[in-house]
mmCIF file with all atom_site columns, C-alpha atoms in Angstrom:
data_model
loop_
_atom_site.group_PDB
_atom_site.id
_atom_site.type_symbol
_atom_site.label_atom_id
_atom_site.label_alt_id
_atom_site.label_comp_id
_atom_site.label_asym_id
_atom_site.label_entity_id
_atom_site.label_seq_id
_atom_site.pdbx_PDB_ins_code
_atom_site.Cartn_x
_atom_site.Cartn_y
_atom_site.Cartn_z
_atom_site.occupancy
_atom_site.B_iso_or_equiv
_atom_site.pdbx_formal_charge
_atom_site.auth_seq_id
_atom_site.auth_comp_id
_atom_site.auth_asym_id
_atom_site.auth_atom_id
_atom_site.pdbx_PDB_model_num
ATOM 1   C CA . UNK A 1 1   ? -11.156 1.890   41.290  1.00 56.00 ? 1   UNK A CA 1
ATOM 2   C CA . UNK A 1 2   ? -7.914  2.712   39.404  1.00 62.00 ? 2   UNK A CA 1
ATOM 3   C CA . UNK A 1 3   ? -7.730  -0.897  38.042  1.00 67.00 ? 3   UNK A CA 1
ATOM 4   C CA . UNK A 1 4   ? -10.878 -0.373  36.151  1.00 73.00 ? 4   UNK A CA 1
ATOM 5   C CA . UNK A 1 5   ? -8.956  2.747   34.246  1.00 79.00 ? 5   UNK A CA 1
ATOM 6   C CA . UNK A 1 6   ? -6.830  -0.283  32.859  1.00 79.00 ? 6   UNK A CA 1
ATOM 7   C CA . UNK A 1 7   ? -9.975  -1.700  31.299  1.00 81.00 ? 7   UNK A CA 1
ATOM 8   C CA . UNK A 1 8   ? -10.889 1.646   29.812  1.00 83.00 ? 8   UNK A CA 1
ATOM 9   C CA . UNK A 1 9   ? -7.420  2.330   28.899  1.00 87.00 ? 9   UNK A CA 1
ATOM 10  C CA . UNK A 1 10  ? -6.863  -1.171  27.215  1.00 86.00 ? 10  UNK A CA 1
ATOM 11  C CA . UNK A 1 11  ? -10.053 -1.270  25.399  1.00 85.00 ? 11  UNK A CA 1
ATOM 12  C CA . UNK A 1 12  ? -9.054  2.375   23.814  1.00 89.00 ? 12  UNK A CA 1
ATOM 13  C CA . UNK A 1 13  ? -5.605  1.228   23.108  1.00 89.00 ? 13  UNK A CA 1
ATOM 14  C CA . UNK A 1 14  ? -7.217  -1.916  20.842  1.00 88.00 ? 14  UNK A CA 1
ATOM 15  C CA . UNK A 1 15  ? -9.585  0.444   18.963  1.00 87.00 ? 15  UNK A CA 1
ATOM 16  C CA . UNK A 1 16  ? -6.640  2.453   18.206  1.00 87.00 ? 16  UNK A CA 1
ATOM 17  C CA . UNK A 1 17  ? -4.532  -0.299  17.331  1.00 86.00 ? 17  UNK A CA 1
ATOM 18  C CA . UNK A 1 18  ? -7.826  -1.713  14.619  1.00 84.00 ? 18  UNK A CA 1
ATOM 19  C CA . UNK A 1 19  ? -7.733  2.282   13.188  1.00 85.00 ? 19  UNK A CA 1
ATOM 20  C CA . UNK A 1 20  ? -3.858  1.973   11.919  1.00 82.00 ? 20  UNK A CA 1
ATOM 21  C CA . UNK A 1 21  ? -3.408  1.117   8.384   1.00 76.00 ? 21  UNK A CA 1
ATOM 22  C CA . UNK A 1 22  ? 0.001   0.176   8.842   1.00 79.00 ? 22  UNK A CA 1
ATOM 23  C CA . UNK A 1 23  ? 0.063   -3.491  9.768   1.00 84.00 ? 23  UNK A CA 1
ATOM 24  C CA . UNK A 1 24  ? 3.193   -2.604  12.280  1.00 85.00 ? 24  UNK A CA 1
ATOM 25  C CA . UNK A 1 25  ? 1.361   -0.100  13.801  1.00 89.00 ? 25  UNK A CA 1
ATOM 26  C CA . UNK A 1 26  ? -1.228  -2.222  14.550  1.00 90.00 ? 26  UNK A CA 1
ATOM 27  C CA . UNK A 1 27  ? 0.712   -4.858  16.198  1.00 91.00 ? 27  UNK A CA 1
ATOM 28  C CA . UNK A 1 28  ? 2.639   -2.824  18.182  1.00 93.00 ? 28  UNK A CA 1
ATOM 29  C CA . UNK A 1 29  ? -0.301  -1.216  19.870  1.00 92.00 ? 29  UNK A CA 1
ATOM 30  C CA . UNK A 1 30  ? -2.388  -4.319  20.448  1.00 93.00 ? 30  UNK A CA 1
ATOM 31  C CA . UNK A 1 31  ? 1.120   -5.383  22.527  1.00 93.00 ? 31  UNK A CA 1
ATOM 32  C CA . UNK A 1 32  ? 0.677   -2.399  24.679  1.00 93.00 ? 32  UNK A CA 1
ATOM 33  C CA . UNK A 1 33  ? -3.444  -2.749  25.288  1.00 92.00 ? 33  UNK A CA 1
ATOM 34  C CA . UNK A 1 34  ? -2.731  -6.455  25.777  1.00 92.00 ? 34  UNK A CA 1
ATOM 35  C CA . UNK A 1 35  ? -0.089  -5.912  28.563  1.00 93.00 ? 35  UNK A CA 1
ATOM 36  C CA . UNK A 1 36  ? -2.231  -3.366  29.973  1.00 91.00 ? 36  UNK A CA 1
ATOM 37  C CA . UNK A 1 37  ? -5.250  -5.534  30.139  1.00 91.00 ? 37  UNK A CA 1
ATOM 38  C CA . UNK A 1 38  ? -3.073  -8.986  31.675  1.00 91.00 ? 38  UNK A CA 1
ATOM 39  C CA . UNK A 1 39  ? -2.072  -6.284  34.163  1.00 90.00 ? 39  UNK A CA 1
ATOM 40  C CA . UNK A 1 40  ? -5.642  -5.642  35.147  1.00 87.00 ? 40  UNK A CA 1
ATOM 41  C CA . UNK A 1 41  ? -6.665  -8.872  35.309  1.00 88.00 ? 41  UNK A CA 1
ATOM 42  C CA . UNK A 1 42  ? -3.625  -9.842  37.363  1.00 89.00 ? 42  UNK A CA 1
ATOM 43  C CA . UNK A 1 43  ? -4.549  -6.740  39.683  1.00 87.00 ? 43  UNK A CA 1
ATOM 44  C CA . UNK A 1 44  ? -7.528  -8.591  40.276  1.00 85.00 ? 44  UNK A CA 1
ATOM 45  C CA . UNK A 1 45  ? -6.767  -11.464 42.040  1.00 86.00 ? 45  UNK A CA 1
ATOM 46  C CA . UNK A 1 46  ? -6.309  -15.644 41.113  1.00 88.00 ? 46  UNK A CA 1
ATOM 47  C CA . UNK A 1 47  ? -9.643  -15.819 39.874  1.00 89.00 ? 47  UNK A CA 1
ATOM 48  C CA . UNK A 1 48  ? -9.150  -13.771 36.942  1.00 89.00 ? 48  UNK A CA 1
ATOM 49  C CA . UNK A 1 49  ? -5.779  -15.795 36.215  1.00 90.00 ? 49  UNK A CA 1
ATOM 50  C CA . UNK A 1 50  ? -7.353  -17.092 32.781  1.00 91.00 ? 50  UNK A CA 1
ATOM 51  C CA . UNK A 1 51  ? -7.304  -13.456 31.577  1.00 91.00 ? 51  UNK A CA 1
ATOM 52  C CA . UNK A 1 52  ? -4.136  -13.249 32.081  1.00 92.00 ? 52  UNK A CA 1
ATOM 53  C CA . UNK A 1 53  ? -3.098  -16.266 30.271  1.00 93.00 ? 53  UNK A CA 1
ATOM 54  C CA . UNK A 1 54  ? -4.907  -15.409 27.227  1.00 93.00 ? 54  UNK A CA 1
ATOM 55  C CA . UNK A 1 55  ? -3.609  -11.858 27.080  1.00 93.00 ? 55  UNK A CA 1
ATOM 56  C CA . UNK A 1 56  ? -0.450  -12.651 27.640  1.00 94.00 ? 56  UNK A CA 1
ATOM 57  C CA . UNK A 1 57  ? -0.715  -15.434 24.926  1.00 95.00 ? 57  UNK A CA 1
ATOM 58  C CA . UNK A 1 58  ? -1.869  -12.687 22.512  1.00 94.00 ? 58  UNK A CA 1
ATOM 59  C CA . UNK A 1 59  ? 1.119   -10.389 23.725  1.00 95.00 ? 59  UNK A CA 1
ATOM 60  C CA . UNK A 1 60  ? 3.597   -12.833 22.687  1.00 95.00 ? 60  UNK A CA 1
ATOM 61  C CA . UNK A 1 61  ? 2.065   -13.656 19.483  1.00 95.00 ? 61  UNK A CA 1
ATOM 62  C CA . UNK A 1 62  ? 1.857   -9.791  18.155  1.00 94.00 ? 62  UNK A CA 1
ATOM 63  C CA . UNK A 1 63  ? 4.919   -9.033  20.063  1.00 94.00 ? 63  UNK A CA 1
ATOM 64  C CA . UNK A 1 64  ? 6.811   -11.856 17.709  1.00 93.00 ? 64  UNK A CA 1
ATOM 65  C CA . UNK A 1 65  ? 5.266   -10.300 14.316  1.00 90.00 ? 65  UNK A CA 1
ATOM 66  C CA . UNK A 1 66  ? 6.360   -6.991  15.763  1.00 92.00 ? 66  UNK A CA 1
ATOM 67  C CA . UNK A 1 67  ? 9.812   -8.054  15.837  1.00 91.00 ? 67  UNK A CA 1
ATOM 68  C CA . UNK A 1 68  ? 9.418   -10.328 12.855  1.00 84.00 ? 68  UNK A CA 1
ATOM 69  C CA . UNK A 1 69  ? 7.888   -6.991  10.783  1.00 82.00 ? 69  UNK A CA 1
ATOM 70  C CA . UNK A 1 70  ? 10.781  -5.368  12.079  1.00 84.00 ? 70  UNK A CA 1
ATOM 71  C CA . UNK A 1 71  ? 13.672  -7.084  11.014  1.00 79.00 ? 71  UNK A CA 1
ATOM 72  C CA . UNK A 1 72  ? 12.019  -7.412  7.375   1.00 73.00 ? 72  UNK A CA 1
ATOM 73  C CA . UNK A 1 73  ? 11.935  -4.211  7.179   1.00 72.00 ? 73  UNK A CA 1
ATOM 74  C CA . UNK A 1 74  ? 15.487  -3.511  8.165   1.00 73.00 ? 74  UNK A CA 1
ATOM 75  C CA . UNK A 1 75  ? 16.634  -6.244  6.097   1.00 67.00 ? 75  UNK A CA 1
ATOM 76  C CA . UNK A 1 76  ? 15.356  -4.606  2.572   1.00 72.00 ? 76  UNK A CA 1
ATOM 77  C CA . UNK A 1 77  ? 17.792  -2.225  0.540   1.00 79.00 ? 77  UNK A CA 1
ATOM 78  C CA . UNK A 1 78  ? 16.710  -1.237  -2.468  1.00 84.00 ? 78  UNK A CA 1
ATOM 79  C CA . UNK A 1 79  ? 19.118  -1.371  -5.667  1.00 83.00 ? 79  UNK A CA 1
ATOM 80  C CA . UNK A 1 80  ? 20.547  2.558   -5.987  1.00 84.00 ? 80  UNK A CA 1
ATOM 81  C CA . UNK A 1 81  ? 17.887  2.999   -9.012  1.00 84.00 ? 81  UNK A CA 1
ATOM 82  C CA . UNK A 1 82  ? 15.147  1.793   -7.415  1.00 90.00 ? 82  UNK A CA 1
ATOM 83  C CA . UNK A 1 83  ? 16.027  3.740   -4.235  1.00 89.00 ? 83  UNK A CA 1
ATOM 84  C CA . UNK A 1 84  ? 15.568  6.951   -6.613  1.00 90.00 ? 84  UNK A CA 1
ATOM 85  C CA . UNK A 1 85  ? 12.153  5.617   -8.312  1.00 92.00 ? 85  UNK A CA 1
ATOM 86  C CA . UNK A 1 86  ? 10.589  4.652   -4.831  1.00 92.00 ? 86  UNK A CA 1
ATOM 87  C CA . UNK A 1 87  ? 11.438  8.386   -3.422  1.00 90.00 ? 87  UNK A CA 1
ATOM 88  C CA . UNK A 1 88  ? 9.703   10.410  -6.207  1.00 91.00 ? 88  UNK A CA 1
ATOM 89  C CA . UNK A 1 89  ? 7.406   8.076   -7.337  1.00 93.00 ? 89  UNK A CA 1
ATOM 90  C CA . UNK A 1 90  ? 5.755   5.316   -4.602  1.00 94.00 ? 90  UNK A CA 1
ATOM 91  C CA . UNK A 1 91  ? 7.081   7.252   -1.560  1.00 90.00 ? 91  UNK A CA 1
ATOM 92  C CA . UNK A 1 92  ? 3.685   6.273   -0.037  1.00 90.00 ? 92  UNK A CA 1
ATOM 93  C CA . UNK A 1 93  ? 4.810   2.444   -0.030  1.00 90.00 ? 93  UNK A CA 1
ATOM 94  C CA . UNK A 1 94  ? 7.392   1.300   2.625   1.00 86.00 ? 94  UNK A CA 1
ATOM 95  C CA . UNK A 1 95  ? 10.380  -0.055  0.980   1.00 86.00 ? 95  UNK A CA 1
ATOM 96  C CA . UNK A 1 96  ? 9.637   -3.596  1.117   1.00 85.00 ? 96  UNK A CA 1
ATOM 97  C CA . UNK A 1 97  ? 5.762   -3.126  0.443   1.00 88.00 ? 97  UNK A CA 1
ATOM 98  C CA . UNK A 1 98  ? 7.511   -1.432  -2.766  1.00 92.00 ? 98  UNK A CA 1
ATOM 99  C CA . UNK A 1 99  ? 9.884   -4.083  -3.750  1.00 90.00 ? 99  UNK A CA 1
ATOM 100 C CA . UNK A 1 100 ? 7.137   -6.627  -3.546  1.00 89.00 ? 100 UNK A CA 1
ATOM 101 C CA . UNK A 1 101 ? 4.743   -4.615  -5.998  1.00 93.00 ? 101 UNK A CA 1
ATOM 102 C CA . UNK A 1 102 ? 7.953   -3.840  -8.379  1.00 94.00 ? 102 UNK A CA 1
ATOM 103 C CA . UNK A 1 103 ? 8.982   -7.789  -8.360  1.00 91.00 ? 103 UNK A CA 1
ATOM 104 C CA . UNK A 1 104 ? 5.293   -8.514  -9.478  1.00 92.00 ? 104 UNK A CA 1
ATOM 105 C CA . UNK A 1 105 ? 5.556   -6.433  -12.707 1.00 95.00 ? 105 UNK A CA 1
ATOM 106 C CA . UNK A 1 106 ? 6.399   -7.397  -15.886 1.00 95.00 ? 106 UNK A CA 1
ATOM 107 C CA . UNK A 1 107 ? 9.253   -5.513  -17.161 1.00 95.00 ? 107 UNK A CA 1
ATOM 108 C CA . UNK A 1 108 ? 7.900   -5.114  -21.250 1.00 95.00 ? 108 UNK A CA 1
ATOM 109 C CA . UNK A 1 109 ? 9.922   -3.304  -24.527 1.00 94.00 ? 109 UNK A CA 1
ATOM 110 C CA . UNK A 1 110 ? 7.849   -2.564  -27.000 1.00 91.00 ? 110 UNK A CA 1
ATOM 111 C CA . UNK A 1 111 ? 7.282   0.184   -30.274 1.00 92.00 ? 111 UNK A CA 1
ATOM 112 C CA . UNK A 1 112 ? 4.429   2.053   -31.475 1.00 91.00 ? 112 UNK A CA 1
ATOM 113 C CA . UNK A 1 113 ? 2.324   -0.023  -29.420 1.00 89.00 ? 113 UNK A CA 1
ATOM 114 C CA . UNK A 1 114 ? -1.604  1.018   -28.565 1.00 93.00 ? 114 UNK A CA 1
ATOM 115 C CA . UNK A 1 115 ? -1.547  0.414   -24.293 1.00 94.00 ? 115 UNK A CA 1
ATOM 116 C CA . UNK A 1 116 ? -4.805  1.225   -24.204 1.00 94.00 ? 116 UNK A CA 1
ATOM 117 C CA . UNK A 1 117 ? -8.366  1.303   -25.958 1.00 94.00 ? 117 UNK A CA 1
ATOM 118 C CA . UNK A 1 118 ? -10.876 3.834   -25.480 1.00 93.00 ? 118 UNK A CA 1
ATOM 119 C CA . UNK A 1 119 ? -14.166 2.318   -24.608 1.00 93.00 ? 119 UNK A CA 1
ATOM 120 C CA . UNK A 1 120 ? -12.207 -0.948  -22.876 1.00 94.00 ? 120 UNK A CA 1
ATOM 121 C CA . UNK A 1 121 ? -11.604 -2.432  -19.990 1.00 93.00 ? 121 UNK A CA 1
ATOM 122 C CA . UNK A 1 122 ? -7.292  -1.983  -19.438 1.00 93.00 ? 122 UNK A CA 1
ATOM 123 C CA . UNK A 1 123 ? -5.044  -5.414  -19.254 1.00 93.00 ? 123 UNK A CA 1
ATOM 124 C CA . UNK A 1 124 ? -3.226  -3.967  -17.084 1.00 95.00 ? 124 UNK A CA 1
ATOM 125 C CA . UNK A 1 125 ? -1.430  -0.923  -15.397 1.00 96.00 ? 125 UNK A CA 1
ATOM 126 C CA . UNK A 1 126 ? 1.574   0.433   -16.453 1.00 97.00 ? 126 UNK A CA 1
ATOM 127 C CA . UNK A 1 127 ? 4.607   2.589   -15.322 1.00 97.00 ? 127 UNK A CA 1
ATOM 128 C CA . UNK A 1 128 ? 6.445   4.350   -18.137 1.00 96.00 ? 128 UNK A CA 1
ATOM 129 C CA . UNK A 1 129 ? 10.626  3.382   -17.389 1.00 96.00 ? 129 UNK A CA 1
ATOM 130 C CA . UNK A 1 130 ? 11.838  5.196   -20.805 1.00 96.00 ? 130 UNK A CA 1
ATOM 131 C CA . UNK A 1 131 ? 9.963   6.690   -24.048 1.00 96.00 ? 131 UNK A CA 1
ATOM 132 C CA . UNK A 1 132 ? 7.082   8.689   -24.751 1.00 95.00 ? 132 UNK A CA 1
ATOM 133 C CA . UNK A 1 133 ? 2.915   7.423   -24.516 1.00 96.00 ? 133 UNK A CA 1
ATOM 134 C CA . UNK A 1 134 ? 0.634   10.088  -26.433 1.00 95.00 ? 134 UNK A CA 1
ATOM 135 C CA . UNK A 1 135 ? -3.329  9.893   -24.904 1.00 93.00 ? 135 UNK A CA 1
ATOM 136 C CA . UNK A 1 136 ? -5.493  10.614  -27.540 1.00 93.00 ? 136 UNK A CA 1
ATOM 137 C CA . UNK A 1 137 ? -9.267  10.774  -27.978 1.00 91.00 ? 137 UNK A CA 1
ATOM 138 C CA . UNK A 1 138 ? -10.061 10.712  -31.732 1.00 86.00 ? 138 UNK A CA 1
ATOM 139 C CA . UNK A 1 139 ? -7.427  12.844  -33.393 1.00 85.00 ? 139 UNK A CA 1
ATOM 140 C CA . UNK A 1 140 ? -6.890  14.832  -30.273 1.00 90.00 ? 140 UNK A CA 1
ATOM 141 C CA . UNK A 1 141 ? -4.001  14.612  -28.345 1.00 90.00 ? 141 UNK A CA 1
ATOM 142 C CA . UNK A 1 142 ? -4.717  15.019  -24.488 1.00 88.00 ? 142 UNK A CA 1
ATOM 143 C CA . UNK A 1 143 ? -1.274  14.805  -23.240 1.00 88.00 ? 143 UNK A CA 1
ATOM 144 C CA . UNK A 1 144 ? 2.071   13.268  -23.575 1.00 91.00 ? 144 UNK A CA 1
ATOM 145 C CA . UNK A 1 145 ? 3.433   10.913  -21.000 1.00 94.00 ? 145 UNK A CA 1
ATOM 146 C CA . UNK A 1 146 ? 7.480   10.221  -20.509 1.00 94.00 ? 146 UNK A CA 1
ATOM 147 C CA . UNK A 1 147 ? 8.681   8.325   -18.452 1.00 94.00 ? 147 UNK A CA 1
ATOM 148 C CA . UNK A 1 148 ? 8.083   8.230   -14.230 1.00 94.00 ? 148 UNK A CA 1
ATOM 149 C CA . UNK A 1 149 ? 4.089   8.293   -15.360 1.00 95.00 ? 149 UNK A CA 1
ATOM 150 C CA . UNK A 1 150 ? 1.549   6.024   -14.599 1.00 96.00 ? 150 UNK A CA 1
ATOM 151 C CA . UNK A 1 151 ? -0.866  5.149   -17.972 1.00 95.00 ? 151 UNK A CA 1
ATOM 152 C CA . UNK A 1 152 ? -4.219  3.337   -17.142 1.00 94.00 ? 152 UNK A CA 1
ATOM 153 C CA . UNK A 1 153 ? -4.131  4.484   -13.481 1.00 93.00 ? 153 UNK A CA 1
ATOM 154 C CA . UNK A 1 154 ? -7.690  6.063   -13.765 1.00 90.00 ? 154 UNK A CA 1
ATOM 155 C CA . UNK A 1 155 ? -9.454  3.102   -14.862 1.00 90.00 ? 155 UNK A CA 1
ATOM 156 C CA . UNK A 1 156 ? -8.063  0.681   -12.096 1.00 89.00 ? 156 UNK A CA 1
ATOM 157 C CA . UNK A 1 157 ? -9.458  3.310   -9.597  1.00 87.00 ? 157 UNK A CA 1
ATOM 158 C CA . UNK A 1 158 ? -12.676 3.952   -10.635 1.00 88.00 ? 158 UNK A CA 1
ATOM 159 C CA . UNK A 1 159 ? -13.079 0.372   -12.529 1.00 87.00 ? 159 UNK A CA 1
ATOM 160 C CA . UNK A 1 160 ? -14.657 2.446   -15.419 1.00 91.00 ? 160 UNK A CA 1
ATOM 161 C CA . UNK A 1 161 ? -13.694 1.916   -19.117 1.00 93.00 ? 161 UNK A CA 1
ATOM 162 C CA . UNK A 1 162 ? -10.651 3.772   -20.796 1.00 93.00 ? 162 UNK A CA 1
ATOM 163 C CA . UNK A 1 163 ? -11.870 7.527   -22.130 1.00 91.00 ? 163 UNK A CA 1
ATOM 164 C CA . UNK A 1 164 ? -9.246  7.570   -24.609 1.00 93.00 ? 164 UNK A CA 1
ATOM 165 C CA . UNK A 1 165 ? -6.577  5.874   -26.404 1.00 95.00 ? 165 UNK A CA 1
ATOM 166 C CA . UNK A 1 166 ? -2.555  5.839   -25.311 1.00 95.00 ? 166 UNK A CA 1
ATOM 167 C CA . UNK A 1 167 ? -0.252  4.642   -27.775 1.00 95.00 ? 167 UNK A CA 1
ATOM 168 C CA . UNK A 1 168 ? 3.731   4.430   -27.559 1.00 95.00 ? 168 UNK A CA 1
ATOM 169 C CA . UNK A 1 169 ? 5.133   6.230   -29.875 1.00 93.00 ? 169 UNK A CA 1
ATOM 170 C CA . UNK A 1 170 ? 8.350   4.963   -30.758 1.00 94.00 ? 170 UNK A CA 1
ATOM 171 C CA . UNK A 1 171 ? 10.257  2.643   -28.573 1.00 95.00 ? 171 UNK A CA 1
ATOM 172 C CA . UNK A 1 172 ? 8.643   2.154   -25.041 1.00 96.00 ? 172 UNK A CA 1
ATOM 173 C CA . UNK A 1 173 ? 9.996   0.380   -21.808 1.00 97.00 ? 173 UNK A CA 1
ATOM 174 C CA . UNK A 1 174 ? 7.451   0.037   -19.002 1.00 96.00 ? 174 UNK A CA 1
ATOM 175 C CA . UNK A 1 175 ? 6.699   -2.115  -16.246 1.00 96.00 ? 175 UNK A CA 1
ATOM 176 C CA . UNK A 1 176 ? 2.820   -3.720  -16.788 1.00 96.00 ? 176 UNK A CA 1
ATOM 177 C CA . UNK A 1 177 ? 0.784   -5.135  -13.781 1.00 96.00 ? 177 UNK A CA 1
ATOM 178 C CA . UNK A 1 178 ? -1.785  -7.308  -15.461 1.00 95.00 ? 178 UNK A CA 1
ATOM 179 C CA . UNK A 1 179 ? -5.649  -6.593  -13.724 1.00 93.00 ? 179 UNK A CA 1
ATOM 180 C CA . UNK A 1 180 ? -5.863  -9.728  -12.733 1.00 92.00 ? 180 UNK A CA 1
ATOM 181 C CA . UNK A 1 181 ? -2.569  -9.769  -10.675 1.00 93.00 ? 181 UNK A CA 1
ATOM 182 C CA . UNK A 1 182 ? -3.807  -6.677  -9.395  1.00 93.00 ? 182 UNK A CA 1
ATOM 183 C CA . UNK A 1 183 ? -7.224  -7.581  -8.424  1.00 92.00 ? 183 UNK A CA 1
ATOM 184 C CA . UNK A 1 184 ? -5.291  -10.838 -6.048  1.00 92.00 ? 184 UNK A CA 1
ATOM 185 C CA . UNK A 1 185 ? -2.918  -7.767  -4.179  1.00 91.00 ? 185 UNK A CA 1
ATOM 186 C CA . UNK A 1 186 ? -6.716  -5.855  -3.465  1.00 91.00 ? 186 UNK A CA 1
ATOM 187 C CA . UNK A 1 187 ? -8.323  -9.137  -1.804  1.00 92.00 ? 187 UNK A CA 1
ATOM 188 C CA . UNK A 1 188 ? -5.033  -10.476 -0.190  1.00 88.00 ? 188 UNK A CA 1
ATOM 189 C CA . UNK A 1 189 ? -3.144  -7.378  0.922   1.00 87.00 ? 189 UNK A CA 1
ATOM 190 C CA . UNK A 1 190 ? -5.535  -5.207  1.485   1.00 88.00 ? 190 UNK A CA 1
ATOM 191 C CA . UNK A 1 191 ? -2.726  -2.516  2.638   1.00 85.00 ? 191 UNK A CA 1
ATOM 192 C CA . UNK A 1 192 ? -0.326  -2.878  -0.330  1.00 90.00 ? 192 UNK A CA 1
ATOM 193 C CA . UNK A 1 193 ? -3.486  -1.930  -1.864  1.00 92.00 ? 193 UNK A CA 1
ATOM 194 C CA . UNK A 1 194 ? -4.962  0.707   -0.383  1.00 91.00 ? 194 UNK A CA 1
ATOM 195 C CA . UNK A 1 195 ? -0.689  2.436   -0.435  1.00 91.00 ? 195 UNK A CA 1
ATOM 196 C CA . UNK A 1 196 ? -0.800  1.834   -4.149  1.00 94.00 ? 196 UNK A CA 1
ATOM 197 C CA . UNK A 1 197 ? -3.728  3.692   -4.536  1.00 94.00 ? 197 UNK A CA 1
ATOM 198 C CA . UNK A 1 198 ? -2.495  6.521   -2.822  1.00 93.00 ? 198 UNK A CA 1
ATOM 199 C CA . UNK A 1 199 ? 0.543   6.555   -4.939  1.00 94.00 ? 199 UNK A CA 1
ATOM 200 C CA . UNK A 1 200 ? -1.842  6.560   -7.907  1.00 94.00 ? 200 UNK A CA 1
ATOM 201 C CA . UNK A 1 201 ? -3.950  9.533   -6.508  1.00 92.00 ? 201 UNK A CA 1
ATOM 202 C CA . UNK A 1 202 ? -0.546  11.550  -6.170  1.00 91.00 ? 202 UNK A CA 1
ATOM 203 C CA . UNK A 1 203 ? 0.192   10.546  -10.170 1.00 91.00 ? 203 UNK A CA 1
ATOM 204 C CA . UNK A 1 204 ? -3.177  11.736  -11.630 1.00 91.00 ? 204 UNK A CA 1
ATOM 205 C CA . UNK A 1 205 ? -3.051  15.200  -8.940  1.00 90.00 ? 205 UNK A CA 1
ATOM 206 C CA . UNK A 1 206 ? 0.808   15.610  -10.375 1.00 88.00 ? 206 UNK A CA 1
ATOM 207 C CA . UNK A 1 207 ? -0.800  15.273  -14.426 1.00 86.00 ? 207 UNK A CA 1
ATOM 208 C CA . UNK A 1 208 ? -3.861  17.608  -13.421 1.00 85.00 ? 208 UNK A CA 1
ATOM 209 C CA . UNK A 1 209 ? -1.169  20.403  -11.975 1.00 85.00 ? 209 UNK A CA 1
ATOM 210 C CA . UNK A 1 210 ? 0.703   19.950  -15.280 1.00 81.00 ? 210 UNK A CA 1
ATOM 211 C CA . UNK A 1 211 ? -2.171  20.114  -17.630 1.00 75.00 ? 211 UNK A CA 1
ATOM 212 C CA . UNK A 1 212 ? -3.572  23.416  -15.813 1.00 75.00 ? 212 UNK A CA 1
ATOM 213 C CA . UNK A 1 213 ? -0.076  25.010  -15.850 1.00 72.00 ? 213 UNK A CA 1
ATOM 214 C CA . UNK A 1 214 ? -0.028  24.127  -19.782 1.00 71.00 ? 214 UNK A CA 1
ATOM 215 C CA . UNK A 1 215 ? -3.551  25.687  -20.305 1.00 68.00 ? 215 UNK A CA 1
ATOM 216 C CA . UNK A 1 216 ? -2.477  28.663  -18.256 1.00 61.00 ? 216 UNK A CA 1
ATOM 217 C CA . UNK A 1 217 ? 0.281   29.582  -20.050 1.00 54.00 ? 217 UNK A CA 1
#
């Protein structure tokens, strides 16, 4: 009778373990409801020895990306400027899931250059390092963007058109992630993904506090 709580127990355990978004997370608790159900079967007697094989094949397996996942992690130190970027500005991303994304961007100078094209699709996003990015519609100016801002973050979310212009004004240095590059990290790392959009949902709540403060006073 208490056996069959293992079952139960398991099972729960592994629907848990398919609910984490964090990929460590998700090993480590399909480790646990593996051991728990090998111990059930082996509770059971020799015929259900096969059930303990396989689970404790699967143990092993997760339990060696658990440690593997582990040591990665513990084995990434960010450069002292990057340390300072990845706190205030992609503090959703674990370091290494950071380092990855920053290592895929281009690093790009430029002057007086248009990023972006109201009524178009945007090359690419990009993360303002130094300078100044002015998003206009018509001869309006909607805001003013220094650096530690995203610029095209709204379009990659929604996959709508731009609604407005941004131009550099004056020298620029940004880091660009072409659409394309980004549309590979969406169908291949699915949580890279799904932490970058969180750390773009943070950007455009940060630039809606600022704009209401501005109107306010």
């Amino acid at each position: 009778m208490y056996a069959l709580y293992l079952v139960h127990f398991g099972y729960l355990l592994q629907l848990f373990a398919l609910l984490a978004r964090d990929v460590l997370w998700l090993r480590g608790i399909l480790v646990v409801a593996q051991s728990v159900l090998a111990t059930y079967a082996y509770l059971r007697g020799p015929e259900f020895l096969p059930y303990v094989f396989w689970n404790a094949l699967f143990v092993t397996i997760n339990l060696y990306w658990v440690v593997r996942l582990l040591r990665e992690r513990a084995a990434v130190k960010l450069p002292e400027d990057l340390q300072v970027l990845h706190q205030k500005h992609f503090a959703a991303m674990t370091p290494p899931e950071f380092l990855h994304l920053w290592r895929d961007g281009e690093r790009v100078s430029g002057a007086d250059t248009p990023l972006v094209r109201e009524g178009t699709q945007p090359d690419a996003l990009y993360f303002l390092l130094a300078g100044r990015v002015v998003v206009r519609r018509g001869t309006q100016v909607l805001a003013e963007l220094g650096a530690g801002n995203f610029v095209a973050e709204m379009s990659l979310l929604t996959g709508e058109v731009a609604t407005a212009d941004a131009v550099a004004q004056g020298a620029v240095e940004y880091i660009a992630w072409p659409t394309a590059r980004l549309a590979r990290v969406r169908q291949r790392n699915p949580v890279l993904w799904s932490r970058l959009q969180s750390v773009l949902g943070h950007d455009i709540v940060e630039k809606l506090k600022r704009t209401a403060a501005t109107q306010g006073s």
